[in-house]
Amino acid sequence: MGSKKNKIVVILFLYHLIITVFSYQYALAHRGDSHFYWGETFDILKYKWLDFAHFGNDTLLFINYPFLKLGTPFLIGFLLYSLVGFLGILKALEWAACVTQNRLQFKGINLIYVVFFLPNLHFWTATLGKEPLVFLGIASVFYAMATQKYKTVSFVIGGLLLVLIRPHVAMMLFMTVMIVYLFQNKWSFAQKTKIGLAALALMGLLFYSTLQLAKIYYFNWSRIQYYNEFSIRSFKHSGSYVPMLDYTIPHKIEAFLFQPLFFDAHSLISFLASFENIIVLTIHLVAVYLIGIRFSKIQWQDWMKIALLFTLISSLLYTQRYANLGIFMRTKIQFMPFELIALLYVIKQGLGQPNATN
């Protein structure tokens, strides 16, 4: 079994490298964030290392600064980030193996690997940008929760990267975990109160950091709404704009999670992405159908609740800010692999497979 797993990991790594080539070519053709993070759109010599000791985008420049001072080529930087992204995929794969305990077998095929061979995850974790670091951070947190190993280097570094680069993602994930855990019966009311207050304090700090990055600076609901609407309208002249302001909340979530589909594909990349979205949509529809008819047969374990609630909270937030199919595809990798594993676990139980329950 171990030998088979090692072979799959090698194949997965080669697959990741192949997609890295496409991601690199895409970055060259669309000079943007990747070139900025590697200091190719400004003079790095005008800055000192500590000039980038801030939250958000500056964190990447702080990490990259030694490489930039050494004149490391863009291609090498791209490959380094791709390797970080693959480490995140491996960590997520370890999490999936841990929580499912080999219970997602179907006719000799481990369905876990179906999720981790979906190309969109590899495309964005292979790029030079925030996605590889953020995904590694999220995967490290998920794995630490599953194994209750909170003192590992990967968890500390991963969690720190998540807080520094995208505090709003850290806030959503932490909020999800607290909601799930506080509704458990294993803690007394006094314990829940203490934990809840501590959680509120931490989420308050993360929310404050998010406001600072958004340049809102102080809490004002009208200002936040204005900022979100401005963010959506800024995508209006992009090649794959989605009129999110005209949609209802369910329609917004549907567009965010499952588009582009073939009818709204505008390029070869979005047409290819439609095939993946059909798979994702099918998994969702089957899971929802089985939940509706066999709810009593499904055991809702904590990791499933966290994965599904994290997806819901993330979807509700991002649909208030984004209105571009490309951004949808990029952003979904933060939560979708974990959600799909949870949904496949739901399907396995809903179909009455005895090895899907405890």
Short mmCIF file of C-alpha atoms in Angstrom, two decimals:
data_model
loop_
_atom_site.label_atom_id
_atom_site.label_comp_id
_atom_site.label_asym_id
_atom_site.label_seq_id
_atom_site.Cartn_x
_atom_site.Cartn_y
_atom_site.Cartn_z
CA MET A 1 0.00 0.00 0.00
CA GLY A 2 2.84 2.35 0.88
CA SER A 3 4.57 1.65 -2.43
CA LYS A 4 1.37 2.39 -4.35
CA LYS A 5 0.93 5.66 -2.47
CA ASN A 6 4.52 6.69 -3.22
CA LYS A 7 3.98 6.03 -6.92
CA ILE A 8 0.85 8.18 -6.91
CA VAL A 9 2.70 11.00 -5.15
CA VAL A 10 5.44 10.85 -7.80
CA ILE A 11 2.82 10.95 -10.57
CA LEU A 12 1.09 13.81 -8.78
CA PHE A 13 4.40 15.71 -8.58
CA LEU A 14 5.08 15.21 -12.31
CA TYR A 15 1.51 16.32 -13.04
CA HIS A 16 2.11 19.41 -10.91
CA LEU A 17 5.31 20.22 -12.81
CA ILE A 18 3.54 19.91 -16.16
CA ILE A 19 0.85 22.34 -15.04
CA THR A 20 3.60 24.61 -13.66
CA VAL A 21 4.83 25.03 -17.25
CA PHE A 22 1.38 26.24 -18.32
CA SER A 23 1.08 28.49 -15.26
CA TYR A 24 4.51 29.98 -16.04
CA GLN A 25 3.59 30.63 -19.67
CA TYR A 26 0.34 32.24 -18.52
CA ALA A 27 2.27 34.50 -16.13
CA LEU A 28 4.65 35.55 -18.91
CA ALA A 29 1.75 36.36 -21.22
CA HIS A 30 -0.11 38.32 -18.53
CA ARG A 31 2.51 40.35 -16.70
CA GLY A 32 0.96 41.11 -13.35
CA ASP A 33 1.16 40.08 -9.72
CA SER A 34 3.86 37.45 -10.20
CA HIS A 35 6.26 39.96 -11.72
CA PHE A 36 5.47 42.48 -9.00
CA TYR A 37 6.16 39.98 -6.22
CA TRP A 38 9.51 39.18 -7.85
CA GLY A 39 10.44 42.88 -7.99
CA GLU A 40 10.36 43.14 -11.79
CA THR A 41 8.00 46.11 -11.94
CA PHE A 42 9.94 48.39 -9.58
CA ASP A 43 13.51 49.03 -8.43
CA ILE A 44 14.14 46.77 -5.42
CA LEU A 45 17.44 48.55 -4.73
CA LYS A 46 15.52 51.58 -3.47
CA TYR A 47 14.12 49.56 -0.57
CA LYS A 48 15.44 47.90 2.54
CA TRP A 49 14.31 44.51 3.80
CA LEU A 50 12.32 45.92 6.72
CA ASP A 51 10.39 48.22 4.36
CA PHE A 52 8.28 45.17 3.56
CA ALA A 53 7.64 44.03 7.14
CA HIS A 54 3.89 44.49 6.85
CA PHE A 55 0.69 42.49 6.39
CA GLY A 56 -0.66 41.50 3.00
CA ASN A 57 1.26 41.78 -0.27
CA ASP A 58 4.33 43.17 1.46
CA THR A 59 4.78 39.85 3.26
CA LEU A 60 5.61 38.19 -0.05
CA LEU A 61 8.11 40.92 -0.89
CA PHE A 62 9.64 40.47 2.57
CA ILE A 63 10.00 36.71 1.93
CA ASN A 64 11.36 37.26 -1.57
CA TYR A 65 13.74 40.12 -0.72
CA PRO A 66 16.91 38.00 -0.18
CA PHE A 67 16.32 36.23 -3.51
CA LEU A 68 15.73 39.54 -5.26
CA LYS A 69 18.93 41.06 -3.84
CA LEU A 70 20.84 38.03 -5.15
CA GLY A 71 19.34 38.54 -8.60
CA THR A 72 17.54 35.19 -8.67
CA PRO A 73 15.84 34.69 -12.06
CA PHE A 74 12.07 34.87 -12.31
CA LEU A 75 11.89 31.25 -13.49
CA ILE A 76 13.70 30.00 -10.37
CA GLY A 77 11.36 31.99 -8.17
CA PHE A 78 8.39 30.54 -10.00
CA LEU A 79 9.67 27.00 -9.46
CA LEU A 80 10.30 27.67 -5.76
CA TYR A 81 6.71 28.83 -5.29
CA SER A 82 5.47 25.85 -7.26
CA LEU A 83 7.31 23.54 -4.86
CA VAL A 84 5.74 25.35 -1.89
CA GLY A 85 2.34 24.87 -3.52
CA PHE A 86 3.02 21.16 -3.97
CA LEU A 87 3.96 20.89 -0.28
CA GLY A 88 0.54 22.37 0.46
CA ILE A 89 -1.12 19.77 -1.76
CA LEU A 90 0.79 16.98 0.02
CA LYS A 91 -0.28 18.36 3.40
CA ALA A 92 -3.91 18.48 2.24
CA LEU A 93 -3.54 14.93 0.92
CA GLU A 94 -2.26 13.81 4.34
CA TRP A 95 -5.26 15.50 5.95
CA ALA A 96 -7.66 13.72 3.58
CA ALA A 97 -6.05 10.33 4.23
CA CYS A 98 -6.18 10.97 7.98
CA VAL A 99 -9.86 11.96 8.20
CA THR A 100 -11.24 9.41 5.73
CA GLN A 101 -9.10 6.48 6.89
CA ASN A 102 -9.18 4.86 3.43
CA ARG A 103 -12.98 4.82 3.45
CA LEU A 104 -13.36 6.53 0.07
CA GLN A 105 -12.54 3.47 -2.00
CA PHE A 106 -14.75 2.82 -5.01
CA LYS A 107 -14.02 -0.28 -7.11
CA GLY A 108 -10.37 -0.17 -6.07
CA ILE A 109 -10.01 3.56 -6.75
CA ASN A 110 -9.30 5.95 -3.90
CA LEU A 111 -11.54 8.94 -4.67
CA ILE A 112 -9.22 11.20 -2.68
CA TYR A 113 -6.85 11.27 -5.63
CA VAL A 114 -9.64 12.33 -7.98
CA VAL A 115 -9.92 15.57 -6.01
CA PHE A 116 -6.18 16.21 -5.89
CA PHE A 117 -5.69 15.65 -9.61
CA LEU A 118 -8.18 18.39 -10.53
CA PRO A 119 -6.09 20.89 -12.56
CA ASN A 120 -7.33 24.19 -11.11
CA LEU A 121 -5.72 23.46 -7.73
CA HIS A 122 -2.36 22.77 -9.38
CA PHE A 123 -2.56 25.74 -11.74
CA TRP A 124 -2.89 28.28 -8.93
CA THR A 125 -0.60 26.58 -6.41
CA ALA A 126 2.07 26.46 -9.13
CA THR A 127 2.17 30.21 -9.62
CA LEU A 128 4.43 32.84 -8.07
CA GLY A 129 2.00 34.58 -5.75
CA LYS A 130 -0.03 34.35 -2.58
CA GLU A 131 -1.93 31.19 -3.44
CA PRO A 132 0.85 28.60 -2.80
CA LEU A 133 1.67 30.08 0.61
CA VAL A 134 -1.96 30.56 1.63
CA PHE A 135 -2.96 27.05 0.58
CA LEU A 136 -0.02 25.60 2.52
CA GLY A 137 -1.20 27.59 5.54
CA ILE A 138 -4.80 26.38 5.28
CA ALA A 139 -3.74 22.76 4.70
CA SER A 140 -1.40 22.93 7.71
CA VAL A 141 -4.23 24.19 9.94
CA PHE A 142 -6.63 21.50 8.70
CA TYR A 143 -4.05 18.77 9.24
CA ALA A 144 -3.16 20.02 12.72
CA MET A 145 -6.84 19.98 13.72
CA ALA A 146 -7.28 16.44 12.38
CA THR A 147 -4.21 15.09 14.18
CA GLN A 148 -4.29 17.51 17.15
CA LYS A 149 -0.62 18.32 16.51
CA TYR A 150 -0.42 22.05 17.15
CA LYS A 151 3.26 22.30 18.04
CA THR A 152 4.65 21.22 14.68
CA VAL A 153 6.79 23.55 12.56
CA SER A 154 4.44 23.21 9.60
CA PHE A 155 1.43 24.31 11.65
CA VAL A 156 3.22 27.30 13.21
CA ILE A 157 4.69 28.51 9.92
CA GLY A 158 1.55 27.73 7.94
CA GLY A 159 -0.72 29.48 10.41
CA LEU A 160 1.60 32.49 10.57
CA LEU A 161 1.71 32.78 6.78
CA LEU A 162 -2.08 32.68 6.67
CA VAL A 163 -2.42 35.42 9.29
CA LEU A 164 0.19 37.66 7.68
CA ILE A 165 -0.78 37.28 4.04
CA ARG A 166 -4.56 36.97 4.23
CA PRO A 167 -5.89 37.77 7.71
CA HIS A 168 -9.47 37.67 6.41
CA VAL A 169 -9.00 34.00 5.43
CA ALA A 170 -7.48 33.27 8.85
CA MET A 171 -10.48 35.03 10.42
CA MET A 172 -13.01 32.98 8.41
CA LEU A 173 -11.25 29.71 9.15
CA PHE A 174 -10.89 30.49 12.85
CA MET A 175 -14.53 31.58 13.02
CA THR A 176 -15.56 28.29 11.40
CA VAL A 177 -13.58 26.22 13.88
CA MET A 178 -14.96 28.11 16.87
CA ILE A 179 -18.57 27.77 15.70
CA VAL A 180 -18.18 24.01 15.25
CA TYR A 181 -16.37 23.45 18.54
CA LEU A 182 -18.54 25.73 20.66
CA PHE A 183 -21.65 23.76 19.68
CA GLN A 184 -20.15 20.55 21.01
CA ASN A 185 -21.34 19.07 24.30
CA LYS A 186 -17.93 18.07 25.63
CA TRP A 187 -17.24 21.51 27.14
CA SER A 188 -19.02 23.08 30.08
CA PHE A 189 -20.75 26.45 29.83
CA ALA A 190 -17.90 28.13 31.71
CA GLN A 191 -15.31 26.63 29.36
CA LYS A 192 -17.30 27.67 26.31
CA THR A 193 -17.57 31.20 27.70
CA LYS A 194 -13.81 31.52 28.23
CA ILE A 195 -13.00 30.03 24.85
CA GLY A 196 -15.64 32.17 23.17
CA LEU A 197 -14.29 35.38 24.66
CA ALA A 198 -10.74 34.49 23.67
CA ALA A 199 -11.96 33.65 20.17
CA LEU A 200 -13.79 36.95 19.88
CA ALA A 201 -10.65 38.83 20.88
CA LEU A 202 -8.53 37.01 18.28
CA MET A 203 -11.14 37.44 15.56
CA GLY A 204 -11.35 41.12 16.48
CA LEU A 205 -7.60 41.49 15.85
CA LEU A 206 -7.87 39.64 12.55
CA PHE A 207 -10.88 41.75 11.54
CA TYR A 208 -8.96 44.92 12.40
CA SER A 209 -6.02 43.74 10.28
CA THR A 210 -8.41 43.03 7.41
CA LEU A 211 -9.86 46.54 7.60
CA GLN A 212 -6.36 48.04 7.57
CA LEU A 213 -5.41 46.07 4.47
CA ALA A 214 -8.65 47.19 2.80
CA LYS A 215 -7.75 50.79 3.76
CA ILE A 216 -11.03 51.21 5.58
CA TYR A 217 -9.13 51.86 8.87
CA TYR A 218 -12.20 51.94 11.12
CA PHE A 219 -15.42 49.97 11.34
CA ASN A 220 -18.21 51.58 9.38
CA TRP A 221 -20.81 49.34 7.76
CA SER A 222 -21.70 51.86 5.04
CA ARG A 223 -18.03 52.27 4.16
CA ILE A 224 -17.55 48.49 4.00
CA GLN A 225 -20.57 48.15 1.69
CA TYR A 226 -19.25 50.96 -0.50
CA TYR A 227 -15.83 49.28 -0.66
CA ASN A 228 -17.35 45.93 -1.60
CA GLU A 229 -19.55 47.44 -4.30
CA PHE A 230 -16.60 49.41 -5.67
CA SER A 231 -14.57 46.20 -5.74
CA ILE A 232 -17.26 44.40 -7.78
CA ARG A 233 -17.68 47.31 -10.21
CA SER A 234 -13.92 47.39 -10.77
CA PHE A 235 -14.24 44.07 -12.60
CA LYS A 236 -16.84 45.42 -15.02
CA HIS A 237 -14.44 45.92 -17.92
CA SER A 238 -12.59 42.64 -17.39
CA GLY A 239 -12.92 39.90 -19.97
CA SER A 240 -14.91 37.59 -17.70
CA TYR A 241 -17.09 39.95 -15.68
CA VAL A 242 -20.05 38.49 -13.78
CA PRO A 243 -22.86 40.94 -12.79
CA MET A 244 -22.91 39.87 -9.14
CA LEU A 245 -24.74 43.02 -8.01
CA ASP A 246 -27.75 41.88 -10.03
CA TYR A 247 -27.84 38.39 -8.53
CA THR A 248 -29.66 36.99 -5.53
CA ILE A 249 -27.51 35.40 -2.80
CA PRO A 250 -28.14 31.78 -4.00
CA HIS A 251 -27.34 32.83 -7.59
CA LYS A 252 -24.14 34.54 -6.41
CA ILE A 253 -22.98 31.40 -4.61
CA GLU A 254 -23.85 29.23 -7.62
CA ALA A 255 -21.85 31.52 -9.92
CA PHE A 256 -18.90 31.61 -7.55
CA LEU A 257 -18.70 27.86 -6.96
CA PHE A 258 -19.59 26.44 -10.38
CA GLN A 259 -18.79 28.96 -13.10
CA PRO A 260 -17.43 29.12 -15.71
CA LEU A 261 -19.51 26.46 -17.41
CA PHE A 262 -19.55 25.89 -21.15
CA PHE A 263 -22.25 28.49 -21.84
CA ASP A 264 -20.19 31.32 -20.29
CA ALA A 265 -16.70 30.17 -21.31
CA HIS A 266 -14.93 32.99 -23.15
CA SER A 267 -11.48 31.45 -23.74
CA LEU A 268 -9.74 28.10 -24.08
CA ILE A 269 -8.75 28.17 -20.39
CA SER A 270 -12.31 28.87 -19.22
CA PHE A 271 -13.63 26.20 -21.61
CA LEU A 272 -11.25 23.65 -20.07
CA ALA A 273 -12.18 24.89 -16.58
CA SER A 274 -15.81 24.10 -17.45
CA PHE A 275 -15.02 20.37 -17.50
CA GLU A 276 -13.72 20.57 -13.94
CA ASN A 277 -16.69 22.64 -12.83
CA ILE A 278 -19.06 20.00 -14.26
CA ILE A 279 -17.35 17.41 -12.03
CA VAL A 280 -17.56 19.74 -9.03
CA LEU A 281 -21.22 20.56 -9.71
CA THR A 282 -22.09 16.87 -10.08
CA ILE A 283 -20.49 16.01 -6.74
CA HIS A 284 -22.47 18.82 -5.07
CA LEU A 285 -25.79 17.79 -6.62
CA VAL A 286 -25.38 14.11 -5.73
CA ALA A 287 -24.36 15.00 -2.15
CA VAL A 288 -27.30 17.39 -1.69
CA TYR A 289 -29.73 14.78 -3.08
CA LEU A 290 -28.44 12.07 -0.73
CA ILE A 291 -28.54 14.44 2.24
CA GLY A 292 -32.18 15.11 1.43
CA ILE A 293 -33.24 11.45 1.27
CA ARG A 294 -30.82 9.76 3.70
CA PHE A 295 -29.90 12.41 6.23
CA SER A 296 -30.22 10.00 9.17
CA LYS A 297 -27.54 7.68 7.71
CA ILE A 298 -24.89 10.38 7.56
CA GLN A 299 -22.51 10.91 10.47
CA TRP A 300 -21.50 14.57 10.57
CA GLN A 301 -17.98 14.49 11.94
CA ASP A 302 -16.24 17.68 13.05
CA TRP A 303 -13.85 17.80 10.08
CA MET A 304 -16.81 17.60 7.71
CA LYS A 305 -18.63 20.41 9.48
CA ILE A 306 -15.50 22.58 9.40
CA ALA A 307 -14.85 21.95 5.69
CA LEU A 308 -18.46 22.64 4.68
CA LEU A 309 -18.99 25.66 6.95
CA PHE A 310 -15.65 27.18 5.86
CA THR A 311 -16.86 26.89 2.26
CA LEU A 312 -20.18 28.55 3.06
CA ILE A 313 -18.65 31.44 5.02
CA SER A 314 -15.96 31.99 2.37
CA SER A 315 -18.53 31.93 -0.43
CA LEU A 316 -20.77 34.45 1.32
CA LEU A 317 -17.85 36.83 1.85
CA TYR A 318 -16.17 36.55 -1.54
CA THR A 319 -19.40 36.97 -3.48
CA GLN A 320 -19.63 40.43 -1.92
CA ARG A 321 -16.27 41.46 -3.38
CA TYR A 322 -15.47 39.53 -6.56
CA ALA A 323 -17.13 39.50 -9.98
CA ASN A 324 -14.69 37.78 -12.33
CA LEU A 325 -14.59 34.14 -13.44
CA GLY A 326 -10.80 33.97 -13.24
CA ILE A 327 -10.83 35.32 -9.69
CA PHE A 328 -13.51 32.76 -8.83
CA MET A 329 -11.31 29.89 -10.04
CA ARG A 330 -8.27 31.20 -8.17
CA THR A 331 -10.07 31.89 -4.90
CA LYS A 332 -11.92 28.55 -4.71
CA ILE A 333 -8.74 26.55 -4.18
CA GLN A 334 -8.61 27.88 -0.62
CA PHE A 335 -11.50 25.69 0.48
CA MET A 336 -12.83 23.50 -2.33
CA PRO A 337 -10.46 20.49 -2.02
CA PHE A 338 -11.46 20.12 1.63
CA GLU A 339 -15.14 20.59 0.84
CA LEU A 340 -15.07 18.02 -1.98
CA ILE A 341 -13.53 15.40 0.31
CA ALA A 342 -16.32 16.07 2.83
CA LEU A 343 -18.99 15.80 0.11
CA LEU A 344 -17.54 12.53 -1.21
CA TYR A 345 -17.65 11.22 2.36
CA VAL A 346 -21.30 12.25 2.52
CA ILE A 347 -22.00 10.45 -0.76
CA LYS A 348 -20.25 7.29 0.40
CA GLN A 349 -22.37 7.22 3.55
CA GLY A 350 -25.56 8.17 1.70
CA LEU A 351 -25.12 5.27 -0.66
CA GLY A 352 -25.10 2.97 2.33
CA GLN A 353 -21.49 1.86 2.11
CA PRO A 354 -20.67 0.24 5.47
CA ASN A 355 -17.00 1.25 5.42
CA ALA A 356 -17.88 4.96 5.38
CA THR A 357 -19.10 5.03 8.96
CA ASN A 358 -17.32 4.70 12.25
#
